[in-house]
Amino acid sequence: MTSKSARGVVLDTIRRIPPFTALRDAEWQRLVPEIAIRSFPEGVFLFFEGDPPRALYVLLEGHVALIRHTAEGRDVVLDIMRPGSMIGELAVLEGMPYSASAKTLTEVRAVVFTRDQFMRLLQTYPQMATAVIYDLVRRVRHLSDLVQSLAIERVEQRLARILLRLMKISGEPHERGTLITLPLTRQDLADMAGTTVETTIRTLSRMRREGIVDTMRGRILILDSARLTHLAEEGR
Amino acid sequence: MTSKSARGVVLDTIRRIPPFTALRDAEWQRLVPEIAIRSFPEGVFLFFEGDPPRALYVLLEGHVALIRHTAEGRDVVLDIMRPGSMIGELAVLEGMPYSASAKTLTEVRAVVFTRDQFMRLLQTYPQMATAVIYDLVRRVRHLSDLVQSLAIERVEQRLARILLRLMKISGEPHERGTLITLPLTRQDLADMAGTTVETTIRTLSRMRREGIVDTMRGRILILDSARLTHLAEEGR
DNA sequence: CGTTTGCTTGATACGTATCAAAGTTGGTGG
DNA sequence: CCACCAACTTTGATACGTATCAAGCAAACG
């Protein structure tokens, strides 16, 4: 067990992300033994909407979708969380049930704090509040964009926007363009765009016919991001 | 000039709202001379989307709408701010242009901090961050609800929800029901529901025919809030 | 009192949901 | 390893909700 054990390497990474950069070295050293790192497979829920706020997660690797479920069985994707962001903060901060479910889109590694633990940390190290604030600010901005998109744009435009965002989040260079590495079904995309699977498929098929994207089962390849940007911004 | 001057009375009120409750008396006394209270008439903009983040407002009286404008001339109402909430925080915190415009829906009284002033306050009194956090949490919750509503509900259902919210925000008892005191045009409601004036009018007219609401120019009276709740929750 | 602003109704077109059915892929267990 | 099952994808036909365009009306305002 050297100082550069697997855990040691991960801790070095953690040290550099927002909630923890605020700490002084002495504080950090005191915190280290408390840090629980956990891994989750793809496609599982960290928590469900309505659950009591047991834990807060700081995402280290992978992606997590925040999802609302409706009584009629439809889902709405509120946001996709990337490494460095906090998950479950609203519920933990207010002591209220989670207002959305958190589902892993990939394998995930995260620091897990119990509610008590995190609240204590926040009291002990008020500088950590800054990280919470910037995380919330990012979410407000994203949700505002989403509201605007849902309120005034048509499905094609919304999907174009979503594809561009996914490209930024998880795009990987590919010989013919950029591959979106997140494994998303048509239903997932529909839940992000506030539409149905069928409409999503028809829209994506049109984009494929026009050479804007290429699609495989669960994978999307962006061929012409310029056209896509045009679609997202001009609407046609 | 007694200690209970007009300004003194207002200061007592301010002392009791979130960003300031966090301060100890000595800190508060030091802050008092810095506090600038300003009034604004109905229908003016505190700032426009894209403006540099000059000031942050803490709303004392009245209501303010956060509005996004689109290139095609459509507006989207992101949120309605009530007394006690902060306006312009995102921009001020990040030092980026305001991401929405703020328009007074009524006469408004607010504490105005310059960006520098507020950032300095936040550094000096880190407890104030708590107020910022809870304000942001409220906004995330509201925007999440709005996203869900826009993504899966039809106009009638969305409008029912909006009317119920307006009733909570600014409802006043009335002999036949509850009067929404905020002066909102049909266009304003349309901008909140992500629809057009015409559709809003048709939907409101149907509600009037069915005895759920009564409408006058710029005023709405809720007659049957139970039916409205049913519409908002069951969709019919 | 005329003019602007907000409200209302009607006719029509378009976008998207819904329902139905069949094809495809990947994984699992026999 | 293959067959089968479940999950995902696709296409078509149709209905419905809402946008759009057009026009007239009512109320506030200077």
XYZ file of N, CA and C in Angstrom, chain B:
708
model
N -35.695 63.560 12.071
C -35.226 62.235 11.591
C -35.068 61.285 12.784
N -36.090 60.534 13.103
C -36.011 59.585 14.213
C -35.475 58.259 13.726
N -35.278 57.305 14.674
C -34.784 55.993 14.277
C -35.878 55.215 13.525
N -37.124 55.707 13.601
C -38.199 55.032 12.847
C -38.612 55.855 11.630
N -37.616 56.389 10.957
C -37.880 57.058 9.689
C -38.373 56.027 8.694
N -38.823 56.487 7.528
C -39.287 55.554 6.499
C -38.172 54.550 6.190
N -36.994 55.072 6.027
C -35.865 54.188 5.746
C -35.645 53.195 6.888
N -35.801 53.679 8.110
C -35.631 52.807 9.268
C -36.612 51.645 9.239
N -37.846 51.935 8.926
C -38.857 50.875 8.882
C -38.504 49.840 7.821
N -38.103 50.348 6.664
C -37.743 49.420 5.587
C -36.532 48.575 5.992
N -35.591 49.211 6.649
C -34.395 48.475 7.063
C -34.756 47.344 8.020
N -35.728 47.589 8.895
C -36.174 46.531 9.805
C -36.701 45.343 9.016
N -37.419 45.637 7.950
C -37.944 44.564 7.102
C -36.801 43.805 6.447
N -35.887 44.569 5.899
C -34.763 43.959 5.188
C -33.981 43.028 6.110
N -33.793 43.502 7.312
C -33.026 42.726 8.297
C -33.549 41.298 8.413
N -34.849 41.129 8.138
C -35.486 39.829 8.357
C -35.518 38.926 7.126
N -34.980 39.390 6.010
C -35.031 38.497 4.846
C -33.670 37.848 4.592
N -33.741 36.670 3.989
C -32.620 35.741 3.914
C -31.205 36.264 3.745
N -30.879 37.072 2.764
C -29.447 37.335 2.679
C -28.938 38.038 3.928
N -29.841 38.691 4.679
C -29.404 39.534 5.789
C -29.605 38.895 7.164
N -30.483 37.908 7.226
C -30.672 37.227 8.501
C -29.393 36.514 8.918
N -28.554 36.208 7.927
C -27.329 35.471 8.219
C -26.302 36.321 8.985
N -26.502 37.622 8.953
C -25.512 38.509 9.572
C -25.735 38.663 11.074
N -24.629 38.845 11.796
C -24.756 39.185 13.214
C -25.043 40.679 13.327
N -25.534 41.122 14.458
C -25.960 42.514 14.604
C -24.855 43.506 14.262
N -23.655 43.205 14.739
C -22.549 44.126 14.478
C -22.297 44.242 12.971
N -22.337 43.085 12.314
C -22.120 43.075 10.857
C -23.220 43.868 10.153
N -24.424 43.637 10.591
C -25.571 44.340 10.010
C -25.407 45.851 10.181
N -25.038 46.268 11.354
C -24.876 47.699 11.595
C -23.825 48.308 10.663
N -22.781 47.530 10.407
C -21.737 48.008 9.507
C -22.240 48.086 8.059
N -23.165 47.177 7.739
C -23.655 47.114 6.357
C -24.672 48.214 6.056
N -25.459 48.563 7.082
C -26.585 49.478 6.878
C -26.290 50.691 5.979
N -25.199 51.413 6.229
C -24.980 52.598 5.396
C -24.804 52.282 3.918
N -24.447 51.037 3.633
C -24.209 50.637 2.230
C -25.494 50.316 1.490
N -26.584 50.147 2.253
C -27.801 49.634 1.632
C -28.549 50.711 0.863
N -28.681 50.479 -0.426
C -29.400 51.418 -1.280
C -30.758 50.835 -1.632
N -31.802 51.556 -1.263
C -33.149 51.087 -1.570
C -33.691 51.919 -2.721
N -34.186 51.223 -3.740
C -34.711 51.966 -4.891
C -36.101 51.493 -5.244
N -36.874 52.398 -5.828
C -38.224 52.054 -6.279
C -38.289 52.133 -7.786
N -39.145 51.285 -8.369
C -39.310 51.256 -9.817
C -40.798 51.187 -10.127
N -41.228 51.890 -11.154
C -42.651 51.806 -11.515
C -42.963 50.481 -12.213
N -44.230 50.252 -12.458
C -44.665 49.050 -13.161
C -44.245 49.097 -14.626
N -43.828 47.925 -15.138
C -43.593 47.819 -16.566
C -42.249 48.310 -17.064
N -41.287 48.454 -16.172
C -39.955 48.862 -16.629
C -38.977 47.697 -16.454
N -37.846 47.822 -17.138
C -36.841 46.763 -17.064
C -35.732 47.138 -16.092
N -35.430 46.249 -15.172
C -34.294 46.468 -14.267
C -33.004 46.302 -15.055
N -33.041 45.340 -15.978
C -31.912 45.148 -16.886
C -32.383 44.303 -18.055
N -31.593 44.318 -19.126
C -31.924 43.529 -20.302
C -30.958 42.369 -20.475
N -31.490 41.299 -21.036
C -30.680 40.170 -21.466
C -29.493 40.720 -22.267
N -28.282 40.287 -21.899
C -27.105 40.727 -22.648
C -26.385 41.906 -22.022
N -27.054 42.652 -21.151
C -26.390 43.768 -20.458
C -25.257 43.240 -19.581
N -24.230 44.042 -19.381
C -23.191 43.641 -18.426
C -23.778 43.654 -17.007
N -23.296 42.755 -16.146
C -23.893 42.557 -14.817
C -23.514 43.656 -13.847
N -24.227 44.755 -13.925
C -23.884 45.884 -13.072
C -24.379 45.695 -11.648
N -25.602 45.174 -11.499
C -26.226 45.171 -10.175
C -27.008 43.903 -9.881
N -27.146 43.656 -8.588
C -27.981 42.573 -8.102
C -29.083 43.191 -7.240
N -30.290 42.672 -7.368
C -31.429 43.247 -6.671
C -31.981 42.250 -5.660
N -32.334 42.744 -4.480
C -33.070 41.914 -3.526
C -34.466 42.522 -3.425
N -35.423 41.782 -3.900
C -36.778 42.306 -4.044
C -37.445 42.464 -2.680
N -37.954 43.649 -2.407
C -38.628 43.903 -1.132
C -40.142 43.907 -1.302
N -40.605 44.579 -2.346
C -42.044 44.641 -2.614
C -42.268 44.558 -4.105
N -43.353 43.888 -4.480
C -43.729 43.821 -5.884
C -43.239 42.555 -6.555
N -43.473 42.471 -7.847
C -43.131 41.271 -8.596
C -42.379 41.617 -9.878
N -41.464 40.724 -10.225
C -40.614 40.939 -11.401
C -40.598 39.671 -12.242
N -40.759 39.820 -13.547
C -40.699 38.662 -14.435
C -39.328 38.564 -15.082
N -38.779 37.346 -15.111
C -37.537 37.100 -15.845
C -37.917 36.598 -17.231
N -37.466 37.307 -18.230
C -37.928 37.067 -19.598
C -36.774 36.862 -20.561
N -36.892 35.838 -21.418
C -35.955 35.663 -22.525
C -36.604 36.169 -23.809
N -35.857 36.889 -24.595
C -36.366 37.346 -25.882
C -35.737 36.513 -26.987
N -36.509 36.216 -28.014
C -35.922 35.452 -29.112
C -35.771 36.331 -30.345
N -34.908 35.848 -31.236
C -34.639 36.595 -32.464
C -35.924 36.840 -33.254
N -36.854 35.872 -33.210
C -38.097 35.991 -33.976
C -39.126 36.884 -33.283
N -38.732 37.510 -32.192
C -39.641 38.436 -31.526
C -40.572 37.806 -30.514
N -40.355 36.528 -30.219
C -41.184 35.921 -29.180
C -40.495 36.041 -27.824
N -41.304 36.079 -26.775
C -40.777 36.144 -25.420
C -41.114 34.864 -24.672
N -40.257 34.505 -23.738
C -40.522 33.374 -22.855
C -40.315 33.841 -21.424
N -41.321 33.634 -20.591
C -41.188 33.999 -19.180
C -40.602 32.822 -18.419
N -39.424 33.009 -17.841
C -38.739 31.918 -17.146
C -39.205 31.773 -15.704
N -39.522 32.885 -15.066
C -39.873 32.824 -13.650
C -40.487 34.150 -13.244
N -41.243 34.108 -12.167
C -41.750 35.350 -11.586
C -41.186 35.457 -10.191
N -40.489 36.553 -9.933
C -39.801 36.734 -8.661
C -40.693 37.468 -7.682
N -40.658 36.975 -6.438
C -41.485 37.551 -5.392
C -40.613 38.245 -4.354
N -41.224 39.019 -3.464
C -40.447 39.677 -2.418
C -39.592 38.654 -1.683
N -38.352 39.021 -1.396
C -37.436 38.135 -0.700
C -36.457 37.454 -1.628
N -36.722 37.496 -2.942
C -35.789 36.783 -3.819
C -34.784 37.720 -4.476
N -33.705 37.106 -4.936
C -32.630 37.865 -5.563
C -32.810 37.850 -7.072
N -32.436 38.946 -7.691
C -32.574 39.062 -9.136
C -31.236 39.484 -9.717
N -30.805 38.748 -10.721
C -29.552 39.091 -11.377
C -28.350 38.370 -10.795
N -28.597 37.401 -9.924
C -27.504 36.724 -9.225
C -26.581 35.964 -10.189
N -27.175 35.226 -11.134
C -26.355 34.424 -12.051
C -25.298 35.286 -12.703
N -25.737 36.367 -13.306
C -24.828 37.233 -14.039
C -23.792 37.837 -13.106
N -24.257 38.332 -11.971
C -23.348 38.981 -11.029
C -22.307 37.997 -10.494
N -22.751 36.786 -10.161
C -21.829 35.798 -9.615
C -20.771 35.388 -10.628
N -21.193 35.237 -11.874
C -20.256 34.746 -12.874
C -19.568 35.858 -13.653
N -20.018 37.078 -13.447
C -19.433 38.171 -14.188
C -19.735 38.114 -15.669
N -20.865 37.468 -15.987
C -21.267 37.366 -17.392
C -22.539 38.176 -17.638
N -22.821 38.488 -18.909
C -24.023 39.277 -19.198
C -25.273 38.616 -18.620
N -26.248 39.417 -18.244
C -27.523 38.877 -17.792
C -28.078 37.921 -18.849
N -28.563 36.764 -18.406
C -29.056 35.775 -19.367
C -30.546 35.926 -19.618
N -31.172 36.877 -18.942
C -32.588 37.164 -19.183
C -32.841 38.611 -18.788
N -33.949 39.161 -19.248
C -34.324 40.507 -18.842
C -35.215 40.431 -17.611
N -35.204 41.504 -16.824
C -36.047 41.554 -15.624
C -37.021 42.715 -15.764
N -38.313 42.396 -15.823
C -39.325 43.428 -16.037
C -40.261 43.501 -14.835
N -40.483 44.687 -14.335
C -41.382 44.830 -13.192
C -42.825 44.628 -13.647
N -43.544 43.783 -12.897
C -44.951 43.532 -13.220
C -45.844 44.469 -12.417
N -45.266 45.011 -11.340
C -45.982 45.946 -10.475
C -44.985 47.026 -10.092
N -45.422 47.964 -9.270
C -44.449 48.837 -8.628
C -43.536 47.955 -7.810
N -42.267 48.319 -7.751
C -41.289 47.459 -7.102
C -40.387 48.272 -6.181
N -40.067 47.689 -5.035
C -39.043 48.274 -4.184
C -37.979 47.211 -3.986
N -36.734 47.582 -4.098
C -35.654 46.596 -4.009
C -34.385 47.205 -3.434
N -33.604 46.352 -2.781
C -32.255 46.729 -2.403
C -31.375 46.496 -3.618
N -30.560 47.462 -3.949
C -29.702 47.322 -5.115
C -28.239 47.311 -4.679
N -27.544 46.251 -5.051
C -26.107 46.180 -4.809
C -25.383 46.230 -6.139
N -24.291 46.983 -6.197
C -23.463 46.869 -7.397
C -22.781 45.508 -7.345
N -22.316 45.075 -8.510
C -21.630 43.788 -8.555
C -20.456 43.735 -7.581
N -19.623 44.762 -7.619
C -18.447 44.783 -6.747
C -18.853 44.702 -5.282
N -19.857 45.508 -4.965
C -20.343 45.561 -3.599
C -20.808 44.166 -3.146
N -21.586 43.519 -3.971
C -22.137 42.223 -3.579
C -21.049 41.170 -3.460
N -20.123 41.172 -4.391
C -19.052 40.178 -4.347
C -18.201 40.385 -3.090
N -18.009 41.631 -2.738
C -17.253 41.941 -1.535
C -18.012 41.458 -0.292
N -19.307 41.722 -0.275
C -20.149 41.264 0.830
C -20.046 39.759 1.007
N -20.111 39.067 -0.129
C -20.117 37.611 -0.104
C -18.794 37.085 0.457
N -17.720 37.808 0.153
C -16.416 37.411 0.681
C -16.305 37.716 2.163
N -16.828 38.873 2.534
C -16.728 39.299 3.931
C -17.620 38.461 4.842
N -18.822 38.172 4.360
C -19.784 37.416 5.164
C -20.201 36.147 4.431
N -19.379 35.121 4.521
C -19.647 33.907 3.726
C -20.997 33.268 4.075
N -21.532 33.603 5.264
C -22.849 33.066 5.611
C -23.914 33.489 4.596
N -23.684 34.627 3.951
C -24.672 35.097 2.989
C -24.823 34.140 1.810
N -23.810 33.320 1.603
C -23.884 32.350 0.500
C -25.098 31.437 0.663
N -25.456 31.168 1.902
C -26.606 30.310 2.145
C -27.869 30.853 1.478
N -28.055 32.156 1.615
C -29.234 32.767 1.006
C -29.196 32.610 -0.510
N -28.003 32.799 -1.069
C -27.860 32.635 -2.514
C -28.228 31.208 -2.901
N -27.735 30.259 -2.129
C -27.995 28.858 -2.437
C -29.493 28.550 -2.414
N -30.169 28.991 -1.366
C -31.588 28.660 -1.299
C -32.390 29.339 -2.397
N -31.946 30.508 -2.782
C -32.595 31.178 -3.887
C -32.415 30.381 -5.176
N -31.207 29.909 -5.399
C -30.931 29.134 -6.611
C -31.679 27.811 -6.587
N -31.744 27.193 -5.419
C -32.473 25.939 -5.297
C -33.935 26.133 -5.689
N -34.528 27.212 -5.206
C -35.917 27.486 -5.559
C -36.066 27.636 -7.074
N -35.108 28.315 -7.690
C -35.204 28.514 -9.133
C -35.044 27.210 -9.888
N -34.112 26.372 -9.443
C -33.928 25.080 -10.114
C -35.212 24.265 -10.018
N -35.815 24.260 -8.833
C -37.063 23.522 -8.671
C -38.150 24.045 -9.605
N -38.292 25.363 -9.630
C -39.338 25.919 -10.490
C -39.086 25.610 -11.954
N -37.850 25.799 -12.387
C -37.538 25.549 -13.797
C -37.719 24.078 -14.140
N -37.416 23.198 -13.206
C -37.617 21.773 -13.457
C -39.097 21.476 -13.665
N -39.929 22.054 -12.814
C -41.375 21.877 -12.977
C -41.830 22.399 -14.334
N -41.287 23.545 -14.692
C -41.684 24.180 -15.940
C -41.271 23.320 -17.137
N -40.071 22.786 -17.078
C -39.597 21.919 -18.155
C -40.541 20.722 -18.302
N -40.853 20.101 -17.183
C -41.741 18.951 -17.243
C -43.084 19.342 -17.840
N -43.615 20.469 -17.389
C -44.912 20.927 -17.872
C -44.879 21.171 -19.383
N -43.850 21.861 -19.838
C -43.738 22.166 -21.261
C -43.522 20.897 -22.086
N -42.810 19.940 -21.511
C -42.443 18.746 -22.271
C -43.630 17.814 -22.483
N -44.515 17.731 -21.501
C -45.534 16.687 -21.633
C -46.980 17.136 -21.536
N -47.221 18.369 -21.106
C -48.615 18.775 -20.947
C -49.120 19.613 -22.109
N -50.443 19.584 -22.288
C -51.041 20.420 -23.326
C -51.338 21.804 -22.752
N -51.645 22.714 -23.667
C -51.770 24.117 -23.271
C -52.748 24.307 -22.111
N -53.900 23.662 -22.184
C -54.901 23.854 -21.137
C -54.353 23.504 -19.764
N -53.653 22.381 -19.724
C -53.077 21.919 -18.466
C -52.004 22.893 -17.969
N -51.173 23.342 -18.891
C -50.125 24.283 -18.507
C -50.730 25.582 -17.986
N -51.753 26.058 -18.661
C -52.382 27.299 -18.218
C -53.049 27.123 -16.864
N -53.651 25.976 -16.646
C -54.265 25.715 -15.342
C -53.205 25.830 -14.250
N -52.066 25.191 -14.485
C -50.955 25.251 -13.550
C -50.518 26.690 -13.288
N -50.395 27.452 -14.363
C -49.936 28.835 -14.258
C -50.926 29.660 -13.443
N -52.209 29.482 -13.713
C -53.213 30.248 -12.969
C -53.156 29.910 -11.488
N -52.962 28.634 -11.172
C -52.870 28.242 -9.764
C -51.648 28.871 -9.101
N -50.550 28.901 -9.849
C -49.343 29.508 -9.284
C -49.544 31.005 -9.070
N -50.159 31.660 -10.035
C -50.402 33.099 -9.914
C -51.322 33.387 -8.739
N -52.252 32.467 -8.532
C -53.176 32.599 -7.410
C -52.412 32.551 -6.095
N -51.448 31.625 -6.022
C -50.649 31.533 -4.794
C -49.799 32.788 -4.620
N -49.209 33.235 -5.726
C -48.296 34.374 -5.679
C -49.010 35.681 -5.357
N -50.134 35.902 -5.980
C -50.759 37.223 -5.861
C -52.273 37.154 -5.748
N -52.780 36.033 -5.240
C -54.239 35.920 -5.101
C -54.764 36.781 -3.967
N -55.957 37.326 -4.168
C -56.592 38.149 -3.148
C -58.036 37.677 -3.022
N -58.511 37.478 -1.799
C -59.892 37.007 -1.638
C -60.877 37.946 -2.334
N -61.922 37.373 -2.887
C -62.903 38.144 -3.643
C -64.231 37.460 -3.413
N -65.319 38.219 -3.496
C -66.600 37.608 -3.129
C -66.926 36.339 -3.931
N -66.497 36.295 -5.172
C -66.840 35.115 -5.960
C -65.695 34.104 -6.085
N -64.552 34.419 -5.470
C -63.433 33.471 -5.588
C -62.133 34.146 -5.206
N -61.098 33.946 -6.011
C -59.807 34.569 -5.738
C -59.371 35.380 -6.947
N -59.030 36.624 -6.701
C -58.610 37.498 -7.792
C -57.096 37.496 -7.915
N -56.607 37.299 -9.133
C -55.169 37.420 -9.379
C -54.864 38.889 -9.582
N -54.085 39.464 -8.650
C -53.901 40.916 -8.682
C -52.850 41.364 -9.691
N -51.930 40.462 -10.052
C -50.919 40.859 -11.028
C -51.601 41.210 -12.347
N -51.255 42.361 -12.897
C -51.867 42.780 -14.159
C -51.165 42.122 -15.340
N -51.738 41.028 -15.835
C -51.098 40.280 -16.921
C -51.978 40.266 -18.151
N -51.390 40.548 -19.285
C -52.148 40.470 -20.532
C -52.214 39.021 -20.989
N -53.058 38.763 -21.962
C -53.136 37.420 -22.548
C -51.786 37.022 -23.136
N -51.124 38.022 -23.693
C -49.797 37.760 -24.264
C -48.824 37.312 -23.182
N -48.889 37.958 -22.011
C -48.015 37.567 -20.906
C -48.259 36.100 -20.543
N -49.514 35.737 -20.414
C -49.846 34.355 -20.076
C -49.333 33.403 -21.148
N -49.495 33.796 -22.396
C -49.004 32.971 -23.506
C -47.491 32.776 -23.387
N -46.794 33.842 -23.015
C -45.337 33.761 -22.874
C -44.929 32.867 -21.708
N -45.812 32.736 -20.736
C -45.521 31.823 -19.622
C -45.815 30.385 -20.015
N -46.807 30.188 -20.857
C -47.250 28.837 -21.192
C -46.571 28.301 -22.447
N -45.757 29.112 -23.076
C -45.110 28.680 -24.305
C -46.106 28.453 -25.428
N -47.049 29.380 -25.565
C -48.041 29.243 -26.633
C -48.330 30.632 -27.209
N -49.375 30.740 -28.021
C -49.686 32.021 -28.667
C -50.841 32.712 -27.960
N -50.992 34.004 -28.222
C -52.118 34.756 -27.635
C -53.428 34.100 -27.972
N -53.620 33.769 -29.233
C -54.904 33.242 -29.684
C -55.278 31.974 -28.937
N -54.326 31.074 -28.819
C -54.607 29.816 -28.116
C -54.892 30.078 -26.643
N -54.165 31.007 -26.066
C -54.405 31.358 -24.666
C -55.830 31.884 -24.495
N -56.220 32.771 -25.383
C -57.575 33.353 -25.317
C -58.633 32.277 -25.461
N -58.451 31.404 -26.446
C -59.444 30.333 -26.651
C -59.544 29.446 -25.420
N -58.400 29.117 -24.833
C -58.405 28.238 -23.662
C -59.062 28.923 -22.471
N -58.709 30.197 -22.264
C -59.296 30.951 -21.161
C -60.808 31.128 -21.366
N -61.206 31.330 -22.608
C -62.634 31.493 -22.901
C -63.399 30.222 -22.560
N -62.795 29.089 -22.900
C -63.424 27.810 -22.570
C -63.575 27.674 -21.049
N -62.515 28.058 -20.332
C -62.583 27.993 -18.868
C -63.673 28.928 -18.346
N -63.821 30.059 -18.984
C -64.853 31.001 -18.547
C -66.246 30.402 -18.804
N -66.443 29.836 -20.005
C -67.722 29.212 -20.344
C -68.082 28.117 -19.345
N -67.050 27.407 -18.853
C -67.300 26.307 -17.930
C -67.341 26.758 -16.470
N -67.249 28.056 -16.259
C -67.403 28.578 -14.904
C -66.190 28.375 -14.006
N -65.032 28.114 -14.620
C -63.834 27.900 -13.812
C -63.176 29.229 -13.440
N -63.198 30.153 -14.389
C -62.625 31.478 -14.128
C -63.558 32.554 -14.669
N -63.300 33.779 -14.278
C -63.943 34.898 -14.948
C -62.827 35.838 -15.348
N -62.979 36.488 -16.505
C -61.875 37.305 -16.993
C -62.334 38.707 -17.326
N -61.477 39.641 -16.958
C -61.672 41.020 -17.386
C -60.364 41.434 -18.055
N -60.390 42.571 -18.661
C -59.163 43.072 -19.280
C -58.048 43.131 -18.243
N -57.054 42.297 -18.419
C -55.877 42.351 -17.548
C -56.061 41.762 -16.161
N -57.245 41.229 -15.886
C -57.484 40.651 -14.565
C -58.138 39.295 -14.716
N -57.784 38.376 -13.848
C -58.404 37.066 -13.883
C -58.902 36.705 -12.498
N -60.108 36.183 -12.460
C -60.728 35.786 -11.203
C -60.927 34.271 -11.222
N -60.352 33.610 -10.246
C -60.506 32.159 -10.162
C -61.804 31.848 -9.420
N -62.731 31.183 -10.084
C -64.009 30.859 -9.448
C -63.977 29.467 -8.823
N -63.366 28.529 -9.547
C -63.418 27.129 -9.106
C -62.000 26.541 -9.106
N -61.294 26.777 -8.010
C -59.888 26.352 -7.988
C -59.775 24.833 -7.921
N -60.818 24.167 -7.439
C -60.791 22.699 -7.411
C -60.752 22.143 -8.836
N -61.638 22.647 -9.703
C -61.646 22.229 -11.106
C -60.290 22.517 -11.747
N -59.758 23.680 -11.407
C -58.484 24.105 -11.977
C -57.369 23.148 -11.546
N -57.384 22.771 -10.280
C -56.397 21.824 -9.782
C -56.542 20.494 -10.506
N -57.785 20.103 -10.711
C -58.031 18.851 -11.424
C -57.457 18.928 -12.841
N -57.733 20.048 -13.516
C -57.198 20.260 -14.867
C -55.672 20.189 -14.866
N -55.065 20.818 -13.869
C -53.601 20.881 -13.816
C -53.011 19.504 -13.548
N -53.721 18.700 -12.772
C -53.137 17.425 -12.376
C -53.548 16.234 -13.227
N -54.813 16.225 -13.655
C -55.275 15.097 -14.464
C -55.229 15.428 -15.950
N -55.187 16.713 -16.241
C -55.127 17.104 -17.645
C -56.480 17.197 -18.334
N -57.574 16.974 -17.553
C -58.882 17.150 -18.191
C -59.967 17.307 -17.140
